[in-house]
Amino acid sequence: MPIKLVTTVAALHAEGARLLGSKQGTSQGLVPTMGALHEGHAALARTAVEQNDVVVATIFVNPLQFGDAVDLDRYPRTLDADLALLEAEGVDLVFAPSVDEVYPGGEPLVRITSGRLGEKWEGTSRPGHFDGALTVVAKLLHYGMPAAGLPAGGATGAALPAYRAYFGQKDAQQLALVRRMVADLDFPVDIVGVPTVRAADGLALSSRNRFLSDEERAAALVLSRALRLLEQRAQARQPLDLESAQAMVESQPLVALDYFDVVDPGTLEPLAENCRETPFRGEALALIAAKVGPVRLIDNAPLSS
């Protein structure tokens, strides 16, 4: 069946309920995106389709999470290509609202705050970014809730469908914040993290990669090489020696390192004791961000011994 595109919340609820009813569905998945989709987004959609009877993807470039109007205007809009990718993965319904549909009264006076968890790492470099991101994610999670379009008690008086939302592990801090928001505010949705998808050369897929020149892309590979070095040391239960990995990145003249650290996966607090002479034990997350030419890139790697 061809993919269906809707642009209003009312149409999303109506079409979502219709699809669940026609498929006698017991589960619905939501894949929130900002468009400019690539194989990383395809992996999100693919996982959602494998795990749910009905899958809704959203495409919305959220102005609240852009601190720079130029960056917002520059963000690529590729709706036709996005729809083709999602249809090929088996997504049932795409919700692509206007800014006025999501924020009918203009910028919201009340927003979700990311708190202490959102003030570090990306939050330091992009103040307000996570407040804007969480605000729109909260709205999208409400819009995509299967109960929104169903009569009381569900389509047949049975239990409401299971509800899952899918986010990429490449945006590790965002994923941690969404999980924390859902837990702290009792959202009735399971958050599923999908592993980072990389190009054959190791570069984490990102909608911003298209802005890299060939030379800049080659330089950007030092980020994934440095992360891989830490993964190998962690698996071998060796000291991570973060300083030497940082030096590797800083030796690349086209790369301006913003941060590179090893943190607790849940709290994102640094794990300094694992970075020098102490043999690595347990679980951690390596986070890195750098500017390569005009493009800011982030990446991460889960570490385990």
GROMACS .gro file of C-alpha atoms in nm:
model
  305
    1MET     CA    1   0.000   0.000   0.000
    2PRO     CA    2   0.143   0.345  -0.091
    3ILE     CA    3   0.265   0.555   0.196
    4LYS     CA    4   0.020   0.817   0.321
    5LEU     CA    5   0.123   1.178   0.393
    6VAL     CA    6  -0.072   1.397   0.637
    7THR     CA    7   0.003   1.748   0.756
    8THR     CA    8  -0.242   1.808   1.044
    9VAL     CA    9  -0.272   1.652   1.387
   10ALA     CA   10  -0.638   1.572   1.326
   11ALA     CA   11  -0.554   1.384   1.006
   12LEU     CA   12  -0.272   1.200   1.184
   13HIS     CA   13  -0.509   1.078   1.454
   14ALA     CA   14  -0.779   0.977   1.208
   15GLU     CA   15  -0.546   0.795   0.969
   16GLY     CA   16  -0.353   0.628   1.252
   17ALA     CA   17  -0.675   0.492   1.400
   18ARG     CA   18  -0.789   0.373   1.058
   19LEU     CA   19  -0.463   0.188   0.997
   20LEU     CA   20  -0.469   0.021   1.337
   21GLY     CA   21  -0.826  -0.089   1.277
   22SER     CA   22  -0.767  -0.218   0.925
   23LYS     CA   23  -0.463  -0.417   1.037
   24GLN     CA   24  -0.619  -0.523   1.367
   25GLY     CA   25  -0.298  -0.381   1.507
   26THR     CA   26  -0.178  -0.425   1.862
   27SER     CA   27   0.130  -0.200   1.838
   28GLN     CA   28   0.232   0.131   1.687
   29GLY     CA   29   0.580   0.272   1.633
   30LEU     CA   30   0.684   0.636   1.595
   31VAL     CA   31   1.000   0.749   1.415
   32PRO     CA   32   1.057   1.125   1.474
   33THR     CA   33   1.292   1.290   1.220
   34MET     CA   34   1.383   1.631   1.081
   35GLY     CA   35   1.400   1.499   0.726
   36ALA     CA   36   1.705   1.491   0.498
   37LEU     CA   37   1.691   1.118   0.560
   38HIS     CA   38   1.977   0.872   0.506
   39GLU     CA   39   2.053   0.509   0.585
   40GLY     CA   40   2.065   0.585   0.957
   41HIS     CA   41   1.700   0.694   0.944
   42ALA     CA   42   1.623   0.392   0.727
   43ALA     CA   43   1.756   0.173   1.008
   44LEU     CA   44   1.520   0.344   1.253
   45ALA     CA   45   1.225   0.288   1.020
   46ARG     CA   46   1.328  -0.070   0.948
   47THR     CA   47   1.350  -0.154   1.318
   48ALA     CA   48   1.013   0.007   1.386
   49VAL     CA   49   0.848  -0.185   1.101
   50GLU     CA   50   0.992  -0.513   1.231
   51GLN     CA   51   0.853  -0.450   1.580
   52ASN     CA   52   0.512  -0.291   1.516
   53ASP     CA   53   0.192  -0.340   1.320
   54VAL     CA   54   0.164   0.029   1.224
   55VAL     CA   55   0.454   0.274   1.188
   56VAL     CA   56   0.430   0.652   1.173
   57ALA     CA   57   0.729   0.870   1.081
   58THR     CA   58   0.737   1.243   1.140
   59ILE     CA   59   0.928   1.501   0.936
   60PHE     CA   60   0.956   1.839   1.104
   61VAL     CA   61   1.247   2.086   1.108
   62ASN     CA   62   1.204   2.225   1.458
   63PRO     CA   63   1.300   2.593   1.483
   64LEU     CA   64   1.324   2.578   1.863
   65GLN     CA   65   1.642   2.371   1.857
   66PHE     CA   66   1.837   2.596   1.620
   67GLY     CA   67   2.026   2.879   1.785
   68ASP     CA   68   2.124   3.027   1.449
   69ALA     CA   69   1.863   3.131   1.191
   70VAL     CA   70   2.116   3.074   0.913
   71ASP     CA   71   2.168   2.716   1.030
   72LEU     CA   72   1.790   2.664   1.033
   73ASP     CA   73   1.752   2.798   0.679
   74ARG     CA   74   2.046   2.589   0.562
   75TYR     CA   75   1.907   2.262   0.695
   76PRO     CA   76   1.821   2.050   0.389
   77ARG     CA   77   1.456   1.986   0.301
   78THR     CA   78   1.416   1.678   0.080
   79LEU     CA   79   1.055   1.569   0.130
   80ASP     CA   80   1.009   1.369  -0.192
   81ALA     CA   81   1.329   1.168  -0.135
   82ASP     CA   82   1.236   1.122   0.233
   83LEU     CA   83   0.895   0.981   0.143
   84ALA     CA   84   1.051   0.740  -0.106
   85LEU     CA   85   1.298   0.613   0.156
   86LEU     CA   86   1.027   0.565   0.419
   87GLU     CA   87   0.793   0.393   0.174
   88ALA     CA   88   1.072   0.153   0.073
   89GLU     CA   89   1.116   0.058   0.440
   90GLY     CA   90   0.745  -0.014   0.485
   91VAL     CA   91   0.640   0.289   0.689
   92ASP     CA   92   0.263   0.335   0.678
   93LEU     CA   93   0.211   0.703   0.750
   94VAL     CA   94   0.416   1.023   0.744
   95PHE     CA   95   0.325   1.332   0.945
   96ALA     CA   96   0.492   1.642   0.800
   97PRO     CA   97   0.332   1.943   0.971
   98SER     CA   98   0.398   2.312   0.922
   99VAL     CA   99   0.550   2.523   1.197
  100ASP     CA  100   0.208   2.681   1.252
  101GLU     CA  101   0.051   2.338   1.303
  102VAL     CA  102   0.302   2.245   1.575
  103TYR     CA  103   0.322   2.592   1.733
  104PRO     CA  104  -0.014   2.754   1.649
  105GLY     CA  105   0.038   3.044   1.890
  106GLY     CA  106   0.396   3.109   1.790
  107GLU     CA  107   0.690   3.002   2.004
  108PRO     CA  108   0.553   2.827   2.314
  109LEU     CA  109   0.562   3.018   2.640
  110VAL     CA  110   0.609   2.694   2.835
  111ARG     CA  111   0.877   2.444   2.730
  112ILE     CA  112   1.032   2.123   2.853
  113THR     CA  113   1.359   2.195   3.030
  114SER     CA  114   1.647   1.953   2.991
  115GLY     CA  115   1.781   2.036   3.339
  116ARG     CA  116   2.132   1.946   3.448
  117LEU     CA  117   2.153   1.658   3.201
  118GLY     CA  118   2.113   1.900   2.912
  119GLU     CA  119   2.357   2.165   3.032
  120LYS     CA  120   2.675   1.970   2.956
  121TRP     CA  121   2.842   1.848   2.636
  122GLU     CA  122   2.613   1.953   2.350
  123GLY     CA  123   2.421   2.175   2.588
  124THR     CA  124   2.732   2.380   2.661
  125SER     CA  125   2.807   2.428   2.292
  126ARG     CA  126   2.443   2.484   2.191
  127PRO     CA  127   2.256   2.659   2.476
  128GLY     CA  128   1.882   2.596   2.463
  129HIS     CA  129   1.913   2.324   2.200
  130PHE     CA  130   1.787   2.041   2.418
  131ASP     CA  131   1.501   2.244   2.566
  132GLY     CA  132   1.378   2.299   2.210
  133ALA     CA  133   1.437   1.937   2.112
  134LEU     CA  134   1.257   1.793   2.415
  135THR     CA  135   0.965   2.031   2.370
  136VAL     CA  136   0.899   1.912   2.017
  137VAL     CA  137   0.966   1.546   2.101
  138ALA     CA  138   0.709   1.571   2.381
  139LYS     CA  139   0.455   1.710   2.136
  140LEU     CA  140   0.534   1.446   1.872
  141LEU     CA  141   0.505   1.165   2.127
  142HIS     CA  142   0.161   1.295   2.221
  143TYR     CA  143   0.057   1.335   1.856
  144GLY     CA  144   0.168   0.981   1.770
  145MET     CA  145   0.005   0.811   2.069
  146PRO     CA  146  -0.228   0.542   1.933
  147ALA     CA  147  -0.489   0.621   2.197
  148ALA     CA  148  -0.532   0.972   2.052
  149GLY     CA  149  -0.729   0.849   1.752
  150LEU     CA  150  -0.912   0.558   1.912
  151PRO     CA  151  -1.238   0.544   2.104
  152ALA     CA  152  -1.221   0.499   2.480
  153GLY     CA  153  -1.095   0.153   2.568
  154GLY     CA  154  -0.925   0.103   2.232
  155ALA     CA  155  -1.060   0.007   1.891
  156THR     CA  156  -1.246  -0.302   2.016
  157GLY     CA  157  -1.271  -0.238   2.388
  158ALA     CA  158  -0.944  -0.427   2.441
  159ALA     CA  159  -0.620  -0.291   2.580
  160LEU     CA  160  -0.468   0.002   2.395
  161PRO     CA  161  -0.195  -0.081   2.142
  162ALA     CA  162   0.166  -0.096   2.257
  163TYR     CA  163   0.351   0.226   2.173
  164ARG     CA  164   0.721   0.260   2.091
  165ALA     CA  165   0.936   0.549   1.964
  166TYR     CA  166   1.271   0.509   1.789
  167PHE     CA  167   1.582   0.725   1.822
  168GLY     CA  168   1.937   0.680   1.696
  169GLN     CA  169   2.218   0.612   1.938
  170LYS     CA  170   2.441   0.851   1.740
  171ASP     CA  171   2.265   1.135   1.922
  172ALA     CA  172   2.353   0.978   2.256
  173GLN     CA  173   2.281   1.279   2.475
  174GLN     CA  174   1.945   1.339   2.309
  175LEU     CA  175   1.855   0.972   2.356
  176ALA     CA  176   1.949   0.988   2.725
  177LEU     CA  177   1.741   1.303   2.770
  178VAL     CA  178   1.436   1.160   2.593
  179ARG     CA  179   1.454   0.847   2.807
  180ARG     CA  180   1.484   1.061   3.120
  181MET     CA  181   1.191   1.283   3.016
  182VAL     CA  182   0.971   0.982   2.945
  183ALA     CA  183   1.060   0.826   3.282
  184ASP     CA  184   1.032   1.146   3.486
  185LEU     CA  185   0.705   1.265   3.326
  186ASP     CA  186   0.539   0.922   3.290
  187PHE     CA  187   0.491   0.917   2.914
  188PRO     CA  188   0.320   0.590   2.812
  189VAL     CA  189   0.579   0.499   2.548
  190ASP     CA  190   0.881   0.271   2.524
  191ILE     CA  191   1.193   0.444   2.388
  192VAL     CA  192   1.401   0.221   2.161
  193GLY     CA  193   1.762   0.315   2.081
  194VAL     CA  194   1.891   0.200   1.742
  195PRO     CA  195   2.268   0.156   1.689
  196THR     CA  196   2.464   0.417   1.494
  197VAL     CA  197   2.489   0.349   1.120
  198ARG     CA  198   2.826   0.422   0.961
  199ALA     CA  199   2.951   0.459   0.607
  200ALA     CA  200   3.200   0.204   0.481
  201ASP     CA  201   3.485   0.435   0.583
  202GLY     CA  202   3.358   0.454   0.941
  203LEU     CA  203   3.204   0.803   0.940
  204ALA     CA  204   2.876   0.814   1.135
  205LEU     CA  205   2.592   0.899   0.898
  206SER     CA  206   2.453   1.250   0.943
  207SER     CA  207   2.241   1.484   0.736
  208ARG     CA  208   2.525   1.736   0.773
  209ASN     CA  209   2.786   1.514   0.607
  210ARG     CA  210   2.673   1.641   0.267
  211PHE     CA  211   2.830   1.978   0.351
  212LEU     CA  212   3.181   1.828   0.387
  213SER     CA  213   3.429   1.861   0.103
  214ASP     CA  214   3.625   1.549   0.005
  215GLU     CA  215   3.925   1.673   0.203
  216GLU     CA  216   3.713   1.756   0.507
  217ARG     CA  217   3.540   1.418   0.496
  218ALA     CA  218   3.875   1.242   0.492
  219ALA     CA  219   3.984   1.449   0.792
  220ALA     CA  220   3.659   1.372   0.978
  221LEU     CA  221   3.743   1.002   0.983
  222VAL     CA  222   3.981   1.070   1.273
  223LEU     CA  223   3.674   1.094   1.499
  224SER     CA  224   3.563   0.735   1.441
  225ARG     CA  225   3.925   0.612   1.450
  226ALA     CA  226   3.974   0.768   1.793
  227LEU     CA  227   3.652   0.612   1.920
  228ARG     CA  228   3.750   0.274   1.779
  229LEU     CA  229   4.084   0.298   1.961
  230LEU     CA  230   3.900   0.344   2.292
  231GLU     CA  231   3.666   0.054   2.211
  232GLN     CA  232   3.964  -0.176   2.151
  233ARG     CA  233   4.132  -0.070   2.475
  234ALA     CA  234   3.809  -0.117   2.670
  235GLN     CA  235   3.751  -0.465   2.527
  236ALA     CA  236   4.109  -0.558   2.618
  237ARG     CA  237   4.059  -0.417   2.972
  238GLN     CA  238   4.349  -0.179   2.922
  239PRO     CA  239   4.371   0.180   3.048
  240LEU     CA  240   4.179   0.395   2.800
  241ASP     CA  241   4.452   0.663   2.790
  242LEU     CA  242   4.207   0.923   2.666
  243GLU     CA  243   4.483   1.182   2.632
  244SER     CA  244   4.654   0.988   2.353
  245ALA     CA  245   4.324   0.949   2.168
  246GLN     CA  246   4.263   1.324   2.203
  247ALA     CA  247   4.610   1.393   2.067
  248MET     CA  248   4.527   1.180   1.763
  249VAL     CA  249   4.225   1.398   1.688
  250GLU     CA  250   4.408   1.724   1.756
  251SER     CA  251   4.687   1.625   1.517
  252GLN     CA  252   4.443   1.663   1.226
  253PRO     CA  253   4.464   2.031   1.121
  254LEU     CA  254   4.116   2.045   0.964
  255VAL     CA  255   3.949   1.923   1.286
  256ALA     CA  256   3.878   2.158   1.578
  257LEU     CA  257   3.796   1.939   1.878
  258ASP     CA  258   3.512   2.062   2.101
  259TYR     CA  259   3.502   1.781   2.356
  260PHE     CA  260   3.611   1.420   2.390
  261ASP     CA  261   3.541   1.233   2.713
  262VAL     CA  262   3.432   0.906   2.867
  263VAL     CA  263   3.109   0.925   3.068
  264ASP     CA  264   2.853   0.722   3.257
  265PRO     CA  265   2.586   0.615   3.001
  266GLY     CA  266   2.297   0.717   3.226
  267THR     CA  267   2.413   1.037   3.395
  268LEU     CA  268   2.669   1.151   3.133
  269GLU     CA  269   2.907   1.235   3.417
  270PRO     CA  270   3.278   1.193   3.332
  271LEU     CA  271   3.449   0.871   3.440
  272ALA     CA  272   3.797   1.013   3.487
  273GLU     CA  273   3.923   0.710   3.676
  274ASN     CA  274   3.891   0.502   3.359
  275CYS     CA  275   4.095   0.735   3.145
  276ARG     CA  276   4.453   0.703   3.269
  277GLU     CA  277   4.641   0.420   3.442
  278THR     CA  278   4.341   0.220   3.569
  279PRO     CA  279   4.247  -0.083   3.356
  280PHE     CA  280   3.897  -0.032   3.215
  281ARG     CA  281   3.613  -0.227   3.375
  282GLY     CA  282   3.239  -0.215   3.325
  283GLU     CA  283   3.032   0.004   3.094
  284ALA     CA  284   3.084   0.359   2.969
  285LEU     CA  285   3.017   0.589   2.677
  286ALA     CA  286   3.279   0.782   2.479
  287LEU     CA  287   3.149   1.114   2.348
  288ILE     CA  288   3.316   1.333   2.087
  289ALA     CA  289   3.227   1.654   1.904
  290ALA     CA  290   3.436   1.858   1.664
  291LYS     CA  291   3.409   2.112   1.388
  292VAL     CA  292   3.542   1.992   1.055
  293GLY     CA  293   3.563   2.285   0.820
  294PRO     CA  294   3.224   2.458   0.853
  295VAL     CA  295   3.044   2.145   0.977
  296ARG     CA  296   2.999   2.044   1.339
  297LEU     CA  297   2.995   1.665   1.387
  298ILE     CA  298   2.916   1.449   1.689
  299ASP     CA  299   2.981   1.081   1.745
  300ASN     CA  300   3.002   0.833   2.029
  301ALA     CA  301   3.082   0.473   2.112
  302PRO     CA  302   2.956   0.249   2.392
  303LEU     CA  303   3.249   0.094   2.580
  304SER     CA  304   3.241  -0.239   2.761
  305SER     CA  305   3.502  -0.476   2.898
   0.00000   0.00000   0.00000
